Short mmCIF file of C-alpha atoms (C1' of nucleotides) in Angstrom, two decimals:
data_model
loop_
_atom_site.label_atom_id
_atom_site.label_comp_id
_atom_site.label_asym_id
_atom_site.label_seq_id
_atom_site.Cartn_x
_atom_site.Cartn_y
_atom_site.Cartn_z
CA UNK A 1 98.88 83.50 60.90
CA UNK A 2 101.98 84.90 62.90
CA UNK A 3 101.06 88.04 62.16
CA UNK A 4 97.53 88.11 63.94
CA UNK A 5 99.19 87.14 66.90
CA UNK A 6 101.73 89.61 67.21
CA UNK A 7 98.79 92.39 66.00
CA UNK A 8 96.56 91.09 68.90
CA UNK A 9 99.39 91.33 71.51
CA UNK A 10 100.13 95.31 70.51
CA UNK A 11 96.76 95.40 70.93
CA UNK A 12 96.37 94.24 74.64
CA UNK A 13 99.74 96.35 75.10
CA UNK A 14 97.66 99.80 73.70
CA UNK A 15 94.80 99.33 75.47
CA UNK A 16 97.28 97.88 79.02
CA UNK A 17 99.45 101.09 78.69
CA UNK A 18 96.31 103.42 78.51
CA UNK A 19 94.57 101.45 81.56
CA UNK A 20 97.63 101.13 83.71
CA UNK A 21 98.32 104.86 83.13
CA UNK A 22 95.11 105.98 84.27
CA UNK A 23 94.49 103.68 87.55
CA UNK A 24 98.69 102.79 88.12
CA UNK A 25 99.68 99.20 88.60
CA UNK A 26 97.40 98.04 91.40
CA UNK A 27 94.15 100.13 90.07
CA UNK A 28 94.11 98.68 87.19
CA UNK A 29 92.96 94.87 87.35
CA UNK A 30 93.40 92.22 85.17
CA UNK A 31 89.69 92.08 84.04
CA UNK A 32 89.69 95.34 83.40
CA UNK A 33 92.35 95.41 80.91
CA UNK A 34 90.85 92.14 79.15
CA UNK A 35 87.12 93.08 78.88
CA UNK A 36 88.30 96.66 77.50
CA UNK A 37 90.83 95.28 74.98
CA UNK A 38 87.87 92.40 74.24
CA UNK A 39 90.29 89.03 74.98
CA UNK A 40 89.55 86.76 77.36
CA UNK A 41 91.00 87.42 80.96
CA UNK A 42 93.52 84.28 80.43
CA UNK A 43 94.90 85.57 77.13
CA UNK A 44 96.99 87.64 79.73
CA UNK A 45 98.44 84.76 81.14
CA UNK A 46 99.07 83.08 78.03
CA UNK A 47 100.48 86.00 75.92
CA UNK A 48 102.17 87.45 79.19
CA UNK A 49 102.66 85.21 81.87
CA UNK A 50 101.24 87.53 84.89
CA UNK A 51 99.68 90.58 85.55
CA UNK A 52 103.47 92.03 86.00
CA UNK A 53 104.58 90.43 82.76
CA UNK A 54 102.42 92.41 80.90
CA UNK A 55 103.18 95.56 82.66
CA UNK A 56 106.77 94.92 82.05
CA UNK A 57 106.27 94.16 78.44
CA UNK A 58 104.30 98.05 78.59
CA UNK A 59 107.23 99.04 79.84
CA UNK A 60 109.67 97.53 77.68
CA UNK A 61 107.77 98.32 74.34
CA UNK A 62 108.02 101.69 75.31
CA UNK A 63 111.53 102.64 76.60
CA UNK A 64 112.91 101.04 73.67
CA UNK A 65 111.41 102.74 71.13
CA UNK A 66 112.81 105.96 72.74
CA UNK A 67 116.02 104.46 73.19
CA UNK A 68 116.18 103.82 69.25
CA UNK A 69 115.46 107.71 68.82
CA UNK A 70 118.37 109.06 71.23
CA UNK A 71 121.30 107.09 69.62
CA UNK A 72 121.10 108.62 66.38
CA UNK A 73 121.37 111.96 68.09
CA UNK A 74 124.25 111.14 69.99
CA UNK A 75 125.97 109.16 66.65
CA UNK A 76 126.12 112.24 64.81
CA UNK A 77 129.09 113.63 64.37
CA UNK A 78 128.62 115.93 62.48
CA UNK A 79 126.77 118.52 64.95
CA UNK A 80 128.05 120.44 67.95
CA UNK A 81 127.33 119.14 71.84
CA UNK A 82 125.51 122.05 72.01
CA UNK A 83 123.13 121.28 68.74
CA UNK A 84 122.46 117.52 70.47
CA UNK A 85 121.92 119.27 73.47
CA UNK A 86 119.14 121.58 72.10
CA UNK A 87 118.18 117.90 69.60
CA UNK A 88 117.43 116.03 73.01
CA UNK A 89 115.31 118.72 74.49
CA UNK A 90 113.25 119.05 71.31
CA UNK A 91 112.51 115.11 71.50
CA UNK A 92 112.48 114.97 74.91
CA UNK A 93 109.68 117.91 75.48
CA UNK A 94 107.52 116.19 72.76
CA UNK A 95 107.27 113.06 74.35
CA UNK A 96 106.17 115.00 77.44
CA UNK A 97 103.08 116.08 75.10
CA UNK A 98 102.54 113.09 73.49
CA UNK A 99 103.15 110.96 75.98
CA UNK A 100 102.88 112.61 79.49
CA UNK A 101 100.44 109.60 80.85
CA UNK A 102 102.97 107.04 79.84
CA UNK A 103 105.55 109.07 81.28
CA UNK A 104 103.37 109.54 84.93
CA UNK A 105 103.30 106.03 85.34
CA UNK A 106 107.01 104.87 84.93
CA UNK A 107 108.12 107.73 87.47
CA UNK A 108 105.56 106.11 89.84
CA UNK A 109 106.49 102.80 89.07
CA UNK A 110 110.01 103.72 90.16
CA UNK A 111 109.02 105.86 93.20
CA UNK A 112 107.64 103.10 94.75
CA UNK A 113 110.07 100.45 94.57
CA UNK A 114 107.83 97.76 94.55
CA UNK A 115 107.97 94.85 92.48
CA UNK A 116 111.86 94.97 92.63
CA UNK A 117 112.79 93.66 90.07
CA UNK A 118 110.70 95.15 87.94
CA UNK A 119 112.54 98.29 88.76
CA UNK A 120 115.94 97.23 88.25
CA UNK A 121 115.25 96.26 84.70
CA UNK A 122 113.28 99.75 84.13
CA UNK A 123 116.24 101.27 86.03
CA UNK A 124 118.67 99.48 83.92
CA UNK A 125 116.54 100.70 80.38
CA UNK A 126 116.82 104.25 81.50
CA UNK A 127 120.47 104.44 82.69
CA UNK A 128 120.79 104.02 78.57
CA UNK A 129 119.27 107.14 78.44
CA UNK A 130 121.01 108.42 80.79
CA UNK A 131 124.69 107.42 79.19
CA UNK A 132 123.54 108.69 76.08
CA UNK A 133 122.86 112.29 77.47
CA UNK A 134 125.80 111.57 79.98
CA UNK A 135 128.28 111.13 76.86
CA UNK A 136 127.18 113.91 74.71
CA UNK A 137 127.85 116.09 77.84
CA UNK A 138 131.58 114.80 78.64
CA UNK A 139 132.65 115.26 75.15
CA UNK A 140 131.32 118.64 75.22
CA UNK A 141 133.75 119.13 78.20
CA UNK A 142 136.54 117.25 76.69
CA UNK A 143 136.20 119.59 73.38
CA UNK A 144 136.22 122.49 75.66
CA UNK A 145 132.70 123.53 74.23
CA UNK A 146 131.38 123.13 77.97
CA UNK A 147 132.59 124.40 81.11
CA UNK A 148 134.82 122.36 82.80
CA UNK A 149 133.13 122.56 86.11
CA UNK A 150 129.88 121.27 85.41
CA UNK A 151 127.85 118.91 87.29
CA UNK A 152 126.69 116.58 84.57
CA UNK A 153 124.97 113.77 86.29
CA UNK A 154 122.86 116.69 88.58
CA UNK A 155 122.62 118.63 84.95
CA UNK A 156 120.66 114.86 83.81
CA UNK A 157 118.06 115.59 86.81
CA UNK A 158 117.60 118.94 86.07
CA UNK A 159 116.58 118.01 82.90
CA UNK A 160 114.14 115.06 83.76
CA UNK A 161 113.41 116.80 87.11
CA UNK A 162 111.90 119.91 85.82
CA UNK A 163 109.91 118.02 83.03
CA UNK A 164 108.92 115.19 85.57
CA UNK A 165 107.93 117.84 88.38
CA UNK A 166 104.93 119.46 85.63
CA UNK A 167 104.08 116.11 83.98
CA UNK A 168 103.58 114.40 87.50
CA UNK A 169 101.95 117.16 89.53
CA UNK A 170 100.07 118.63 86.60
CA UNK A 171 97.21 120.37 89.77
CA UNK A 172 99.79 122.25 90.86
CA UNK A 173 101.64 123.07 88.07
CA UNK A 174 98.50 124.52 86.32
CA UNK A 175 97.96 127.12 89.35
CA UNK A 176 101.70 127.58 89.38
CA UNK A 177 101.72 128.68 85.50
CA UNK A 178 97.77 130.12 85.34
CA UNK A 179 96.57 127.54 82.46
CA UNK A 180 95.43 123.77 83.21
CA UNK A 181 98.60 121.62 81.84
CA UNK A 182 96.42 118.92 81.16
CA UNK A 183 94.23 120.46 78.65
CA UNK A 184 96.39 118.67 75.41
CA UNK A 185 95.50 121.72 73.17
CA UNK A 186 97.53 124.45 76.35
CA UNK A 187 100.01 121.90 76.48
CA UNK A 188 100.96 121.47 72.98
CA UNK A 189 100.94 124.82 71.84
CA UNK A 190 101.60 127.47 74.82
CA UNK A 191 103.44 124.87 77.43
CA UNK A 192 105.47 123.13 74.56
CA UNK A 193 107.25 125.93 72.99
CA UNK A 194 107.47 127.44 76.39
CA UNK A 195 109.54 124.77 78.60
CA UNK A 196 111.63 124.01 75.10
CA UNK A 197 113.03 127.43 75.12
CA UNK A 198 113.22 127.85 78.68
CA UNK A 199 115.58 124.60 78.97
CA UNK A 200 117.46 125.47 76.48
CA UNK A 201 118.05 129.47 77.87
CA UNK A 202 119.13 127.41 80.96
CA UNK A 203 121.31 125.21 79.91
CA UNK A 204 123.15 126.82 77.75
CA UNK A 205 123.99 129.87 80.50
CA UNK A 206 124.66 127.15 82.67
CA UNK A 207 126.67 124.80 80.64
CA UNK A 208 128.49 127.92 78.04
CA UNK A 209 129.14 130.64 80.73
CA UNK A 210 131.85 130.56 82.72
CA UNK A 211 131.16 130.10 86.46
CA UNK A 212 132.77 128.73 89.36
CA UNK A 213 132.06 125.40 91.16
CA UNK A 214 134.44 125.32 93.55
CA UNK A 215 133.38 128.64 95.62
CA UNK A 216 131.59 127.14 98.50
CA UNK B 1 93.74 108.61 130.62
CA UNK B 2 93.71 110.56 127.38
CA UNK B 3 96.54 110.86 126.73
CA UNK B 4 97.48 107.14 126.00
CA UNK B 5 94.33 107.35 123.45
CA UNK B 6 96.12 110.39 121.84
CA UNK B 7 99.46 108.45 121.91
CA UNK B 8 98.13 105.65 120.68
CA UNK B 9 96.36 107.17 117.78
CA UNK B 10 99.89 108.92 117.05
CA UNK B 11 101.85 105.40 116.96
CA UNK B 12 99.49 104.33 114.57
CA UNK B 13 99.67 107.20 112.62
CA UNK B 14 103.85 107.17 112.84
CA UNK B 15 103.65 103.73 111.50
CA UNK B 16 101.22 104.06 108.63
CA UNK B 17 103.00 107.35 107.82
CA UNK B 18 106.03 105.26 107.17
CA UNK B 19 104.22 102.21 105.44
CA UNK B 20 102.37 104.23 103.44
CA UNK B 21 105.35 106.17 102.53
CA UNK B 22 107.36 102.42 101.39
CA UNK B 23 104.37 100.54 99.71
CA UNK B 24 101.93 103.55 98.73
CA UNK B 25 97.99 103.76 99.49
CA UNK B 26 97.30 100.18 97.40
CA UNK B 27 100.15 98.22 98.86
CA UNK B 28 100.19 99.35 102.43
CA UNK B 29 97.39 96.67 103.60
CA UNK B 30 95.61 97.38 106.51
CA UNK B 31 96.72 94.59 107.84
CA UNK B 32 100.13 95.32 107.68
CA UNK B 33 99.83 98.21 108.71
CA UNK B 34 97.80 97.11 112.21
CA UNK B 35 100.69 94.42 112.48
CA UNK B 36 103.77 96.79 112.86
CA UNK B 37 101.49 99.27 114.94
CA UNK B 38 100.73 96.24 117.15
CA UNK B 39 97.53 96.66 117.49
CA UNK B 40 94.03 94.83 116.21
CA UNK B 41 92.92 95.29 112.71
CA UNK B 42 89.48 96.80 113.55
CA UNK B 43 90.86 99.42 115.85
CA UNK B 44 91.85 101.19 112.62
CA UNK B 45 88.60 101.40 111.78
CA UNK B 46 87.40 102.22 115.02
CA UNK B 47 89.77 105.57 115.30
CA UNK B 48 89.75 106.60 111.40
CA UNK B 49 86.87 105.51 109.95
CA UNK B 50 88.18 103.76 106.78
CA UNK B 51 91.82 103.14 105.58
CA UNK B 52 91.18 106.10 103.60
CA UNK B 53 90.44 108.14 106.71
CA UNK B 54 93.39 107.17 107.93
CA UNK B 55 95.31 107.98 104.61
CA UNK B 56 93.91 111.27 105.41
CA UNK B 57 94.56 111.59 108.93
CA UNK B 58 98.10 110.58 108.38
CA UNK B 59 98.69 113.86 105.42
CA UNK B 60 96.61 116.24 108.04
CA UNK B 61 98.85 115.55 110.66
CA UNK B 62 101.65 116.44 108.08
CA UNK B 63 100.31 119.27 106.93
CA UNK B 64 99.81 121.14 110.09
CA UNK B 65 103.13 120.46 110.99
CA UNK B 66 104.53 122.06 107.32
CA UNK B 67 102.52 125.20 107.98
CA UNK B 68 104.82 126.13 111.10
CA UNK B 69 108.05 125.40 108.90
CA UNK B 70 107.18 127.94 106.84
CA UNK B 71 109.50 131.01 106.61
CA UNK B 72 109.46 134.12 105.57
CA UNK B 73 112.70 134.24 103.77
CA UNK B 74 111.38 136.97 101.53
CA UNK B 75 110.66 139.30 104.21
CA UNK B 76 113.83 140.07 104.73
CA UNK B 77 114.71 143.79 103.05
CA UNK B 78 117.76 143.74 104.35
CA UNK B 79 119.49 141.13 101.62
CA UNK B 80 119.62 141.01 98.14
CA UNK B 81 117.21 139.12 96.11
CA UNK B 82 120.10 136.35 94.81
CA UNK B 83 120.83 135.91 98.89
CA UNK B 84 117.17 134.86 99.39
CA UNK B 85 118.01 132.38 96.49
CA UNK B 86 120.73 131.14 98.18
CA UNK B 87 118.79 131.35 101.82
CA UNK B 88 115.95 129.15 100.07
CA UNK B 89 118.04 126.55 98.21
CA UNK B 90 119.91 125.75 101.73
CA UNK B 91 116.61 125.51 103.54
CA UNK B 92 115.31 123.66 100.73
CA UNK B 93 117.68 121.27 100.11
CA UNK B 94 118.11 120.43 104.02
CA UNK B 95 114.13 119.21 103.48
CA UNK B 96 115.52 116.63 101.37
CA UNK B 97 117.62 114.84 103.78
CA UNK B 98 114.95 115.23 106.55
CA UNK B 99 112.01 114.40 105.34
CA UNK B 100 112.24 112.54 101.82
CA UNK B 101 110.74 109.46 102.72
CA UNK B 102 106.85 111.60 103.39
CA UNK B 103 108.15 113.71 100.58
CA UNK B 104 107.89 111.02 98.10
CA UNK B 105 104.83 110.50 99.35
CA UNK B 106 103.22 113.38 98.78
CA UNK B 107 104.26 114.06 95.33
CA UNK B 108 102.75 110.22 94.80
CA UNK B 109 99.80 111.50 95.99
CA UNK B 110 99.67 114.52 93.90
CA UNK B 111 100.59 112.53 90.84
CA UNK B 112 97.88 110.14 91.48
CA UNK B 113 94.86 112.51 91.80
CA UNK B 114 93.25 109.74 93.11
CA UNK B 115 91.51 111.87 96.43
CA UNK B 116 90.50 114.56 95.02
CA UNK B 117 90.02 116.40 97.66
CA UNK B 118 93.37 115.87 99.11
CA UNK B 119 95.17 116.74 96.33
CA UNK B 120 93.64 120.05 96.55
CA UNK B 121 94.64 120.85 100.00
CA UNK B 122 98.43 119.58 99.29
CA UNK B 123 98.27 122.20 96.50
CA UNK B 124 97.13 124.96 98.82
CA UNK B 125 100.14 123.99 100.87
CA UNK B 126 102.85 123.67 98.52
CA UNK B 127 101.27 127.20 96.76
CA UNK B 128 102.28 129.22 99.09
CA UNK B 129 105.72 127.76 99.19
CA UNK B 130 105.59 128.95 95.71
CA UNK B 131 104.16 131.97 95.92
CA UNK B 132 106.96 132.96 98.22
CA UNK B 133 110.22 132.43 96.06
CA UNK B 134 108.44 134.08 92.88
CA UNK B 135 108.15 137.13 94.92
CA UNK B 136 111.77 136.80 95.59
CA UNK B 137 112.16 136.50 91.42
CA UNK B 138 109.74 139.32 90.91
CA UNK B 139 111.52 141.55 93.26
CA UNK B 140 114.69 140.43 91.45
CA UNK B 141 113.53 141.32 88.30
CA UNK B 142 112.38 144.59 89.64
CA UNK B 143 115.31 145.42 90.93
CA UNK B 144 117.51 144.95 88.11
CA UNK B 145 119.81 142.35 89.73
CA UNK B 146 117.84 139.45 87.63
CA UNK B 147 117.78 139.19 84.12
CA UNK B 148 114.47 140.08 83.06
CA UNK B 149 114.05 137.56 80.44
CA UNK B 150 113.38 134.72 82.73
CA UNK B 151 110.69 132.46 82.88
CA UNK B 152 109.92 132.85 86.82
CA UNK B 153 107.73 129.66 87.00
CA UNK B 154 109.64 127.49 85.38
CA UNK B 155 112.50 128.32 87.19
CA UNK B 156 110.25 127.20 90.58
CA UNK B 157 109.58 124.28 88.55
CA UNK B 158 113.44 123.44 88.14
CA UNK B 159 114.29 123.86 91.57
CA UNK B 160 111.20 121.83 92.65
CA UNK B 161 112.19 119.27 90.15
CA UNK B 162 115.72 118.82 90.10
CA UNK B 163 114.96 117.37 94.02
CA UNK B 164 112.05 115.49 93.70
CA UNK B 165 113.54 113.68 90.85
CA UNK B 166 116.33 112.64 93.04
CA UNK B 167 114.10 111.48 95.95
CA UNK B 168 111.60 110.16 94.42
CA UNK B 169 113.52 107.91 92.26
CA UNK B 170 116.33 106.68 94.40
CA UNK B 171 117.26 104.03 92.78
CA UNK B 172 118.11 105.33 89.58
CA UNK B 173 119.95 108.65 91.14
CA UNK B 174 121.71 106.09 92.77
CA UNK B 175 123.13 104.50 89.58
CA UNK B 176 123.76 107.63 88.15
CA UNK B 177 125.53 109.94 91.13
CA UNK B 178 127.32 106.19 92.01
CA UNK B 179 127.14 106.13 95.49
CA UNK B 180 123.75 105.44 97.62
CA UNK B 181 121.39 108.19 97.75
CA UNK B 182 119.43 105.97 100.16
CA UNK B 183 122.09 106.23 102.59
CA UNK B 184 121.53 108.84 105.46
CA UNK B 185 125.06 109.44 105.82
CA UNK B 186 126.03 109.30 102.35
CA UNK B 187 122.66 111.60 101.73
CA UNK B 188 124.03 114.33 104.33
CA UNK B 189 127.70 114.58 103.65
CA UNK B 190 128.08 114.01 99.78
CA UNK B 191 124.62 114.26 97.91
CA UNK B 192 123.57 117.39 100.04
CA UNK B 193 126.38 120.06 100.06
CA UNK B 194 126.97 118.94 96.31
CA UNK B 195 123.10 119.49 95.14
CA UNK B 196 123.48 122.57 96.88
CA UNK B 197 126.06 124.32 95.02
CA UNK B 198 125.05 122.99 91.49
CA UNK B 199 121.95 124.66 92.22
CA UNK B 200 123.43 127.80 93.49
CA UNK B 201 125.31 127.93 89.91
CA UNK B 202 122.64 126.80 88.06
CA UNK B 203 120.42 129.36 89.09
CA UNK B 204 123.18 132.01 89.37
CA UNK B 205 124.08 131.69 85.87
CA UNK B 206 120.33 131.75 84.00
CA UNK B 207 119.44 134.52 86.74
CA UNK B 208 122.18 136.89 86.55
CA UNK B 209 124.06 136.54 83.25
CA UNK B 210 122.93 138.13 80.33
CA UNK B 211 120.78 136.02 77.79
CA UNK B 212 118.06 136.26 74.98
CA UNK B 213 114.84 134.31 75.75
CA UNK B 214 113.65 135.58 72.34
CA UNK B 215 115.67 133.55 70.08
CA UNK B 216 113.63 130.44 68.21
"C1'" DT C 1 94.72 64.10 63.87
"C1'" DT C 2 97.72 67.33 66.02
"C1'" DG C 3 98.91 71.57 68.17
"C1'" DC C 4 97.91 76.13 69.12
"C1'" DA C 5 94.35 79.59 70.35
"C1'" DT C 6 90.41 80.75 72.99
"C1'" DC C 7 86.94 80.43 76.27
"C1'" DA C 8 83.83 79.95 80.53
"C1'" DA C 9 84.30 78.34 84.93
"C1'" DT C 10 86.70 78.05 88.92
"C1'" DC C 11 90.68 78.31 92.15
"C1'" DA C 12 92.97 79.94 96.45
"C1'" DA C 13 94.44 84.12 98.39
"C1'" DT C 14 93.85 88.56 99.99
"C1'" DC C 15 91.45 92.67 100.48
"C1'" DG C 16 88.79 96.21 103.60
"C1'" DA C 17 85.26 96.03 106.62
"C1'" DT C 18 82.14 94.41 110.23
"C1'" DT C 19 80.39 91.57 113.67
"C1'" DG C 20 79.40 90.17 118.57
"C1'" DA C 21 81.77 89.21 122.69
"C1'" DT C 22 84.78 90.83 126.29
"C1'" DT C 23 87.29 93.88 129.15
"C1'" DA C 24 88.44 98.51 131.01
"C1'" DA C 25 87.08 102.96 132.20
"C1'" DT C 26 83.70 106.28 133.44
"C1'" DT C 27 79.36 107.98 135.06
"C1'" DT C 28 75.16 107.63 137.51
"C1'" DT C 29 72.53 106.46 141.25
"C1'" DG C 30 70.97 105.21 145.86
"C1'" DC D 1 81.12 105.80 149.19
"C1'" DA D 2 79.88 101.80 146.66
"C1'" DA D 3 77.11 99.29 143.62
"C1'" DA D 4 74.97 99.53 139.29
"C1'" DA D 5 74.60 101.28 134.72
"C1'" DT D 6 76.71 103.11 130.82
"C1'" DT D 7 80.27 104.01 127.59
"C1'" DA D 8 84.76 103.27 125.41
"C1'" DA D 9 88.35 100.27 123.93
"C1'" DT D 10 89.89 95.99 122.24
"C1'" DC D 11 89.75 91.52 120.39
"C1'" DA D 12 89.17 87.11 117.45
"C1'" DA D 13 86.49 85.61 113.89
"C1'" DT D 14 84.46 86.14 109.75
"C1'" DC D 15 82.00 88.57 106.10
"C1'" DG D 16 81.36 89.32 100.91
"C1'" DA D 17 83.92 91.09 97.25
"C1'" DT D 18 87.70 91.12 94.33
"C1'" DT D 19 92.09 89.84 93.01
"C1'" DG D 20 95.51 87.17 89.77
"C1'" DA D 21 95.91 82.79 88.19
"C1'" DT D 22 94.64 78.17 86.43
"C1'" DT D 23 91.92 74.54 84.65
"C1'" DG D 24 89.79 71.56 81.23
"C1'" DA D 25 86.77 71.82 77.41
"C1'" DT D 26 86.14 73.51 72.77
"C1'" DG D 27 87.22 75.51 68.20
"C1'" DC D 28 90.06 75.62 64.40
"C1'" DA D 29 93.61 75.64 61.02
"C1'" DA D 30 97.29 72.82 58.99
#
DNA sequence: TTGCATCAATCAATCGATTGATTAATTTTG
DNA sequence: CAAAATTAATCAATCGATTGATTGATGCAA
């Protein structure tokens, strides 16, 4: 049936994403993936294509499905910038909780540069993002909501920055903050709450306040 | 002589410094790496030990040098606490034009946690890089002239993050700012003066205005 | 039977590492 | 000092292991 098929390939992609997020792209080895997700080593191949097919289809699996989540925050009308501002922090600081290994691995993937085009396309998938947040931003400008004199595309690293900078250096981060970041209980409940309300304090003095950009 | 030993183990060291730095630990073959040096595979070996022993040698050699660079902005009395800010952010965000390409590899390095035992001593390092501007916070708060509702560590984290994400992912930054981070001159005459004063007001405006981190 | 799915076996390529031979430099010895 | 002995530096060649990929045989459902 079609459906075993399709079943057996999510498969290989679960146990793939969890592999390739623990050992990164050239730790983790084809035979490693296959014995642990029980197919034979050319099922790869003929699902995939190559070792990097797979890890693109990881990839691709992924970003879309958190694509899918942002639009309907930026469709609704209804709400202020500010409220889809404070939306895409709440969904963005859960997936750093739920899916902070994931979320290692593409930053890594895209650090290095290798496998070019590979990045281009993961590039490409988050400039969507990065529109979406991008937009919701400009009409808070346009609507007078925002300051006028904000940075937004440097406002978009902050954001990703200061989540990417715990998630990817969690050693440091721990000794930084006093509690390990990558005990999942600490992270959900006093690091969660914690960097949500802390973006939000910032942003909002940074992007409500008035302040001058032009001094200097 | 000795000193064309010494100079010759340097050369090497420049050159895996810089492939390491484009292909990471995995992709930066030791072969490669003995090819652009110019000199014979097993004399890697024969001065480091391993290619791991030269990984380290290469981060040692680093380190030692990031020790001197370290300033003592904070002891300073005679400034205010929100000049240190400004002092760091300009010394800080000079590092990024200098030295980004090691700079990505370190944080790769960190995010890995592959050598343990390397990863601990780049957190030693980079700790007391930290443990300098959140005495500058503290004294802030102390003082009065910082709002005393802000999350110190996070704040570190922000600062840390908002530049790494740009470095360390290039290519996207690239997209987004739309004009070549990768480009030295571009890097020093648009991206740098521009980072600087968003942060400046970024920080200014969570530091100094007034705000309730209480709230949800 | 036909076509897709699956498998063990095997492929060539590349990896880091090591070998033994050779040369250059240094030290010891007479 | 000079010849001999020793050590250090360098090289080409090759090692065994592992990699990603492919093959041809086999099973199986339609």
């Amino acid at each position: 049936m079609d459906k075993d098929k399709i079943d057996k390939k999510d498969h290989i992609l679960d146990v793939a994403e969890r592999v390739f997020s623990e050992l990164g792209f050239d730790g983790a080895s084809t035979r490693t993936i296959s014995g642990e997700a029980g197919v034979n080593m050319a099922m790869l191949n003929y699902y995939f294509g190559s070792k990097e097919g797979l890890f693109l289809a990881v990839f691709k699996r992924k970003i879309i499905s958190f694509q899918d989540l942002l639009k309907n925050i930026g469709s609704d009308g209804s709400t202020s910038a500010w409220n889809k501002i404070e939306k895409y922090i709440e969904l963005y600081t859960q997936r750093v909780v739920t899916n902070n290994c994931f979320q290692k691995l593409l930053y890594q993937e895209l650090s290095m540069q290798r496998r070019g085009e590979l990045s281009d396309q993961i590039t490409d998938i988050l400039m969507k993002n990065v529109s979406e947040i991008r937009k919701i931003l400009q009409d808070g400008v346009k609507s007078g909501e925002f300051n006028k004199n904000i940075d937004i595309e440097l406002v978009i690293a902050t954001i990703y920055g200061t989540k990417n900078f715990i998630v990817n250096s969690p050693q440091l981060t721990s000794k930084v903050l006093g509690y390990d970041i990558q005990n999942d209980k600490l992270l959900e409940e006093k690091f969660k709450p914690r960097i949500e309300a802390y973006l939000k304090t910032l942003l909002k003095s940074y992007l409500m306040n008035e302040h001058d950009n032009t001094t200097k």
